[in-house]
PDB file of C-alpha atoms in Angstrom:
ATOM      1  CA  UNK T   1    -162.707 236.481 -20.929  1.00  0.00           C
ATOM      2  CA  UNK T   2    -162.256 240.159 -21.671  1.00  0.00           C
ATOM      3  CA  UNK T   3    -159.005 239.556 -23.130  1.00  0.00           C
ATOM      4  CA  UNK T   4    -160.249 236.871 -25.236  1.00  0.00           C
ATOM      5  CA  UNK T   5    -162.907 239.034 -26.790  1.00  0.00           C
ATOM      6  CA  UNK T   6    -160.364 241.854 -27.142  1.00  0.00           C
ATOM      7  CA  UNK T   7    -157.998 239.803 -28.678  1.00  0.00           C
ATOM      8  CA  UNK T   8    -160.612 238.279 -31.210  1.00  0.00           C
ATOM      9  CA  UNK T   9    -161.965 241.709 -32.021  1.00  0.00           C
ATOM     10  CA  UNK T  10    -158.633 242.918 -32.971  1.00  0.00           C
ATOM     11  CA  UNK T  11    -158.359 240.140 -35.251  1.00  0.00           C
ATOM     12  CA  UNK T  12    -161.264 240.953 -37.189  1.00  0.00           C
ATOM     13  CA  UNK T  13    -160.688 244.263 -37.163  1.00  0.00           C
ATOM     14  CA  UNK T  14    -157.152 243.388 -38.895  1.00  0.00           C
ATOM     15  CA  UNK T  15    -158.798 241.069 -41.396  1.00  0.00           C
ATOM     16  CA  UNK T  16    -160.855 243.765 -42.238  1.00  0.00           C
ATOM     17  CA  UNK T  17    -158.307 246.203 -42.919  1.00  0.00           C
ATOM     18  CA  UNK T  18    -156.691 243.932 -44.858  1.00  0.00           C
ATOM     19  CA  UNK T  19    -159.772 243.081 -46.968  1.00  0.00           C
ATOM     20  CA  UNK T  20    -160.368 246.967 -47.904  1.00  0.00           C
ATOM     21  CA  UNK T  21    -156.556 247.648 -48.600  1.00  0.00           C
ATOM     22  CA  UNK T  22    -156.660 244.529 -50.890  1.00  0.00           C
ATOM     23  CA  UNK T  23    -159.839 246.004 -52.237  1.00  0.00           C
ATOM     24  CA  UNK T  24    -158.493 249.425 -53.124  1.00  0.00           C
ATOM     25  CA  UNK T  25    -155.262 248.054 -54.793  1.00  0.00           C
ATOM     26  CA  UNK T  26    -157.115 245.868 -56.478  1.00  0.00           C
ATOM     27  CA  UNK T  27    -156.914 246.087 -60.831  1.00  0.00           C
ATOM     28  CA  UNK T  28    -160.505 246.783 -62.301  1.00  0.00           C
ATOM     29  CA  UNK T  29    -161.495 244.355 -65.013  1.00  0.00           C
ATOM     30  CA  UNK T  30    -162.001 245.447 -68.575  1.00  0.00           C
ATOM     31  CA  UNK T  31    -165.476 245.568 -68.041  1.00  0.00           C
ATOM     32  CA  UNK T  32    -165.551 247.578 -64.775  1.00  0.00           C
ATOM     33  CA  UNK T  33    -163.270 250.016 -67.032  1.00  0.00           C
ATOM     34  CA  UNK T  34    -165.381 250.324 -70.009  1.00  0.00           C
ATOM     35  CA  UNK T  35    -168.741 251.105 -67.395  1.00  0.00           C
ATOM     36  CA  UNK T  36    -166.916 253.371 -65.601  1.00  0.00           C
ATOM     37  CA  UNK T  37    -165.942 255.423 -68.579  1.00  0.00           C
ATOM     38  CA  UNK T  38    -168.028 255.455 -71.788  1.00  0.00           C
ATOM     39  CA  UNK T  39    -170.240 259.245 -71.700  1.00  0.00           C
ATOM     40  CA  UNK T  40    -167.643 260.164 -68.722  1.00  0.00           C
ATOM     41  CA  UNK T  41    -166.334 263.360 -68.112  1.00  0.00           C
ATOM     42  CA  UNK T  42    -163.305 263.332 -65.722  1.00  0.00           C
ATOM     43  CA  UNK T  43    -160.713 265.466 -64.030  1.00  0.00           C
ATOM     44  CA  UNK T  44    -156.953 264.010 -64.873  1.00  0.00           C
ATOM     45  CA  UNK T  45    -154.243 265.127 -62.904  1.00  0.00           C
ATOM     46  CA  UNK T  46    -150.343 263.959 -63.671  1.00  0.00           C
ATOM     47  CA  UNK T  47    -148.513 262.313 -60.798  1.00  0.00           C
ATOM     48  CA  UNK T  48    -145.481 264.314 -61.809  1.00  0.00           C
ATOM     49  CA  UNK T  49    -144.757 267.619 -62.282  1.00  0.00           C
ATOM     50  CA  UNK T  50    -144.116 269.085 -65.713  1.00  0.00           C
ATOM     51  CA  UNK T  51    -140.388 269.428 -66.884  1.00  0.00           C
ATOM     52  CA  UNK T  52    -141.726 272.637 -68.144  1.00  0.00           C
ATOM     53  CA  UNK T  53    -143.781 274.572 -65.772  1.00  0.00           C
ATOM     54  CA  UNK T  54    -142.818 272.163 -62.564  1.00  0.00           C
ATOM     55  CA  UNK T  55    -146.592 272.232 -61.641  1.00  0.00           C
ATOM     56  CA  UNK T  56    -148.768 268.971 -61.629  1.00  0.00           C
ATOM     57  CA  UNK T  57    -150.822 269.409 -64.452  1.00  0.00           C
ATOM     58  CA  UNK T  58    -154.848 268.580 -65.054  1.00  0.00           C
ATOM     59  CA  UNK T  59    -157.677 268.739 -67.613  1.00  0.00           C
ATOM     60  CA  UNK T  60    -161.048 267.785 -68.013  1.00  0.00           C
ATOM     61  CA  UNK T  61    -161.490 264.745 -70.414  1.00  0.00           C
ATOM     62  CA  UNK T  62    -164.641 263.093 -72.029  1.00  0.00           C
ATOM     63  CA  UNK T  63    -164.046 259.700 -72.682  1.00  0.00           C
ATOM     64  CA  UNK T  64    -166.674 259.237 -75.828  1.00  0.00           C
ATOM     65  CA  UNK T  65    -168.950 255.605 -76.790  1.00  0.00           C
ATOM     66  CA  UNK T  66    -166.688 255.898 -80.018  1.00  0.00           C
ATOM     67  CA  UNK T  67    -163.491 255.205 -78.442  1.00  0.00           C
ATOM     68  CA  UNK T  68    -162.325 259.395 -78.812  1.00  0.00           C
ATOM     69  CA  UNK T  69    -161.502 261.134 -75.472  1.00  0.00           C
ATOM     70  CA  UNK T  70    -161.598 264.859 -75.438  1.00  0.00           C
ATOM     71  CA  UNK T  71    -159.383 266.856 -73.488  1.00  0.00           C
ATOM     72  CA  UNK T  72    -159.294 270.527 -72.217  1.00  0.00           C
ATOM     73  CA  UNK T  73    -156.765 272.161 -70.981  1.00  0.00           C
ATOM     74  CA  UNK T  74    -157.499 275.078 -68.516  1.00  0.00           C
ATOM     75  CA  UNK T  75    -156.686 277.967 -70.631  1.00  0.00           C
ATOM     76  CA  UNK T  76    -159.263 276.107 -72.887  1.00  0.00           C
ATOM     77  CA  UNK T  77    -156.697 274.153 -75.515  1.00  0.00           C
ATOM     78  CA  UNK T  78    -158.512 271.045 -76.645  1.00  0.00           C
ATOM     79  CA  UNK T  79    -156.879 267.896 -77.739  1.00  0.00           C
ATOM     80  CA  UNK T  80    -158.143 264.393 -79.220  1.00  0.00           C
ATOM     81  CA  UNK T  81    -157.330 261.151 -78.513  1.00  0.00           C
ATOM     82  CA  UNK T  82    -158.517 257.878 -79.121  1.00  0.00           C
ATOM     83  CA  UNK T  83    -158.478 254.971 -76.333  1.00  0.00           C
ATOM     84  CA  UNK T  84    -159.679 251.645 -75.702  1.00  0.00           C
ATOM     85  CA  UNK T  85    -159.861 248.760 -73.302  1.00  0.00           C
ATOM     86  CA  UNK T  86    -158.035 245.391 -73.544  1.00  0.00           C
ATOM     87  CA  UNK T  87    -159.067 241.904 -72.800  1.00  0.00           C
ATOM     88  CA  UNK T  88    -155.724 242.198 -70.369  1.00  0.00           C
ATOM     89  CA  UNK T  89    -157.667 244.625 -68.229  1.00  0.00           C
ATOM     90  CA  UNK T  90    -155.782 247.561 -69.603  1.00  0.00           C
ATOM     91  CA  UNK T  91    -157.014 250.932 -70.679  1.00  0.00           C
ATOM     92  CA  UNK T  92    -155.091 251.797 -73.977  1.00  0.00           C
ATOM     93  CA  UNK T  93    -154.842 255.585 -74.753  1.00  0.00           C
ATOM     94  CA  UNK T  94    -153.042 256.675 -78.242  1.00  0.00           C
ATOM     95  CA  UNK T  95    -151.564 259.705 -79.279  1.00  0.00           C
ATOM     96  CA  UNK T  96    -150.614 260.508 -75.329  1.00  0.00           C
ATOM     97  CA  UNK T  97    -147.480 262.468 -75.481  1.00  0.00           C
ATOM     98  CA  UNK T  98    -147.964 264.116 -72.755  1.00  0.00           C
ATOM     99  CA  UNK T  99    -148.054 262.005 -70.318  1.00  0.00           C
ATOM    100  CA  UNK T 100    -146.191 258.584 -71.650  1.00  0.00           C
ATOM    101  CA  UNK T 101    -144.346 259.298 -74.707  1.00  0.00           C
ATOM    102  CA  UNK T 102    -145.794 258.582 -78.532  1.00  0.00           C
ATOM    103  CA  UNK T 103    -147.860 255.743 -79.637  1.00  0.00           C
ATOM    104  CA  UNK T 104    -150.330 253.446 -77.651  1.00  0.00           C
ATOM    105  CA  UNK T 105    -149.615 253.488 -73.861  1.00  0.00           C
ATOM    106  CA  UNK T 106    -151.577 251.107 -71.667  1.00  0.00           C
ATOM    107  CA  UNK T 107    -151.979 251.007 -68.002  1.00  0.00           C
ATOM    108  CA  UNK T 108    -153.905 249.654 -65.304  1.00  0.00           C
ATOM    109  CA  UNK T 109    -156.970 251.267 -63.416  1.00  0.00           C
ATOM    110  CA  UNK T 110    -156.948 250.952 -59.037  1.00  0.00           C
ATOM    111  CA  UNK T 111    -159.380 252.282 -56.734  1.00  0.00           C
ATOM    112  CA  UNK T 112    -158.253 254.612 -54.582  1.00  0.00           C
ATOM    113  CA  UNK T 113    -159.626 255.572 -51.018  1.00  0.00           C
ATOM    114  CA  UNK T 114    -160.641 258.767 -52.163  1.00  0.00           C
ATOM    115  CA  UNK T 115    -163.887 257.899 -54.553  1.00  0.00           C
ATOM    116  CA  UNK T 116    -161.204 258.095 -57.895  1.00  0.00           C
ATOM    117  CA  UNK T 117    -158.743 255.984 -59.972  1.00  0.00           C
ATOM    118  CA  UNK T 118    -155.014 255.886 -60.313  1.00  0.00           C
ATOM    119  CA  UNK T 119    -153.563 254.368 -63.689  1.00  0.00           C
ATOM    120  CA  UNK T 120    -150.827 252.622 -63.217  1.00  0.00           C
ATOM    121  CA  UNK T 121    -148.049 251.555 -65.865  1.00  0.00           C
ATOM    122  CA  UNK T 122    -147.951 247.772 -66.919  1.00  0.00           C
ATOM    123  CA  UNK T 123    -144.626 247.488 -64.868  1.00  0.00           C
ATOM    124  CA  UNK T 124    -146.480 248.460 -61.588  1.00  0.00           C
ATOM    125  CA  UNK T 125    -148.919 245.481 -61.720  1.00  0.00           C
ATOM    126  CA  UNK T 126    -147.599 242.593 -60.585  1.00  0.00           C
ATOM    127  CA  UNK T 127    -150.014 239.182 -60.826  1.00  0.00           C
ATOM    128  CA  UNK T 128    -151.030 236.252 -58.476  1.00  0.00           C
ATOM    129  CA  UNK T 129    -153.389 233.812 -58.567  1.00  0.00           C
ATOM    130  CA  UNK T 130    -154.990 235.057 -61.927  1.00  0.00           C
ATOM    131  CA  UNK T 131    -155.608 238.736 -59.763  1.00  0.00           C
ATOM    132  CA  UNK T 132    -153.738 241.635 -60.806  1.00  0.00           C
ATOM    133  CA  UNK T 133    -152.426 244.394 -58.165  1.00  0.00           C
ATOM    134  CA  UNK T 134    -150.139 246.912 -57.747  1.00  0.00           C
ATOM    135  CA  UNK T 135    -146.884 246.310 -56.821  1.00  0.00           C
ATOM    136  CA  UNK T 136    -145.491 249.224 -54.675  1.00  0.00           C
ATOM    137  CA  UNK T 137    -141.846 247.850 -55.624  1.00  0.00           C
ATOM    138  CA  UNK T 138    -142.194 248.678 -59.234  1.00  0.00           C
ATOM    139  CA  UNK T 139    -143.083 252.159 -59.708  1.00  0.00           C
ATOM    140  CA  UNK T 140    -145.789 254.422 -58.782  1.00  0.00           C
ATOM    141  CA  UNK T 141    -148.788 255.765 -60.587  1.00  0.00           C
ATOM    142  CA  UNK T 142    -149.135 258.129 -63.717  1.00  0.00           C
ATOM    143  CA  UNK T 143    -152.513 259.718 -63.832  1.00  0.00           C
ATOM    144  CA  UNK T 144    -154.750 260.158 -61.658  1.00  0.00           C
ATOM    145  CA  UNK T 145    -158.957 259.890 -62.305  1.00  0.00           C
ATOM    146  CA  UNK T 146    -161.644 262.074 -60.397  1.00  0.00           C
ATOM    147  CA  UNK T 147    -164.709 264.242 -59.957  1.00  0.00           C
ATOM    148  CA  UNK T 148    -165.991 261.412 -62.632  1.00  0.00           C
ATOM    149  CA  UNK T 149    -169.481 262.349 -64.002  1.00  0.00           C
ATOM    150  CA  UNK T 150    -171.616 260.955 -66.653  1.00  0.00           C
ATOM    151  CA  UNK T 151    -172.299 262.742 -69.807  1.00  0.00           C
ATOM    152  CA  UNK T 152    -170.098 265.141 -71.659  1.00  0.00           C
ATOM    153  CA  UNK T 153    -169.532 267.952 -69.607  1.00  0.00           C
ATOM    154  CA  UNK T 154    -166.690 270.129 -71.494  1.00  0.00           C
TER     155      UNK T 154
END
């Protein structure tokens, strides 16, 4: 019998796991995106280091009601931006050559298990059953989002 209900509890507790790693990897929809950040201020830090400096870089970055994000830079350098959110589910940033090259770049937004978001490219989501995740296979992530807080806070 106590096998039994050590064998069913493991179960569960597998199912469960299962459930929050789904959760986590798990594409936000385009309105979950646009909630999260309209009047957001947010630490972004690069996945990869800088050819440059070979440091990760971050900024701070507001992410405006008008579709403009501003960014600062630590030594105080500001930048502008304009983004945007797709029916696809994807958050659209132009102007980003920083981080993706010239022109509109569009990626996907994940949970992570550390209260922030990774953005992912568009090559790193794969799709089933009309639910997108991220497809370790593909490629990793690109930015990542934290310390979010409402209001502009540059």
């Amino acid at each position: 019998m106590k096998k039994t209900i050590g064998c069913i509890s493991g179960v569960l507790l597998f199912f469960l796991w299962c459930s929050q790693s789904l959760a986590i990897d798990s594409v936000l929809k385009a309105g979950e995106i646009s909630t999260l950040l309209i009047d957001t201020t947010i630490k972004v830090t690069e996945a990869k280091k800088d050819k440059k400096t070979g440091k990760i870089l971050s900024y701070a970055a507001y992410f405006a009601d008008n579709g403009t994000i501003r960014i600062q830079h630590h030594g105080g350098e500001t930048e502008f931006f304009n983004w945007s959110v797709k029916r696809d589910d994807t958050l659209c940033v132009i102007n980003t050559a920083r981080v993706w090259g010239s022109g509109p770049s569009c990626g996907y937004l994940v949970r992570d298990n550390q209260g922030g978001y990774k953005v992912y490219p568009m090559k790193s989501i794969s799709s089933e059953k009309n639910k997108k995740y991220v497809s370790v296979k593909k490629g990793g992530h690109v930015l990542t989002f934290s310390n979010i807080k409402k209001g502009n806070q540059l």
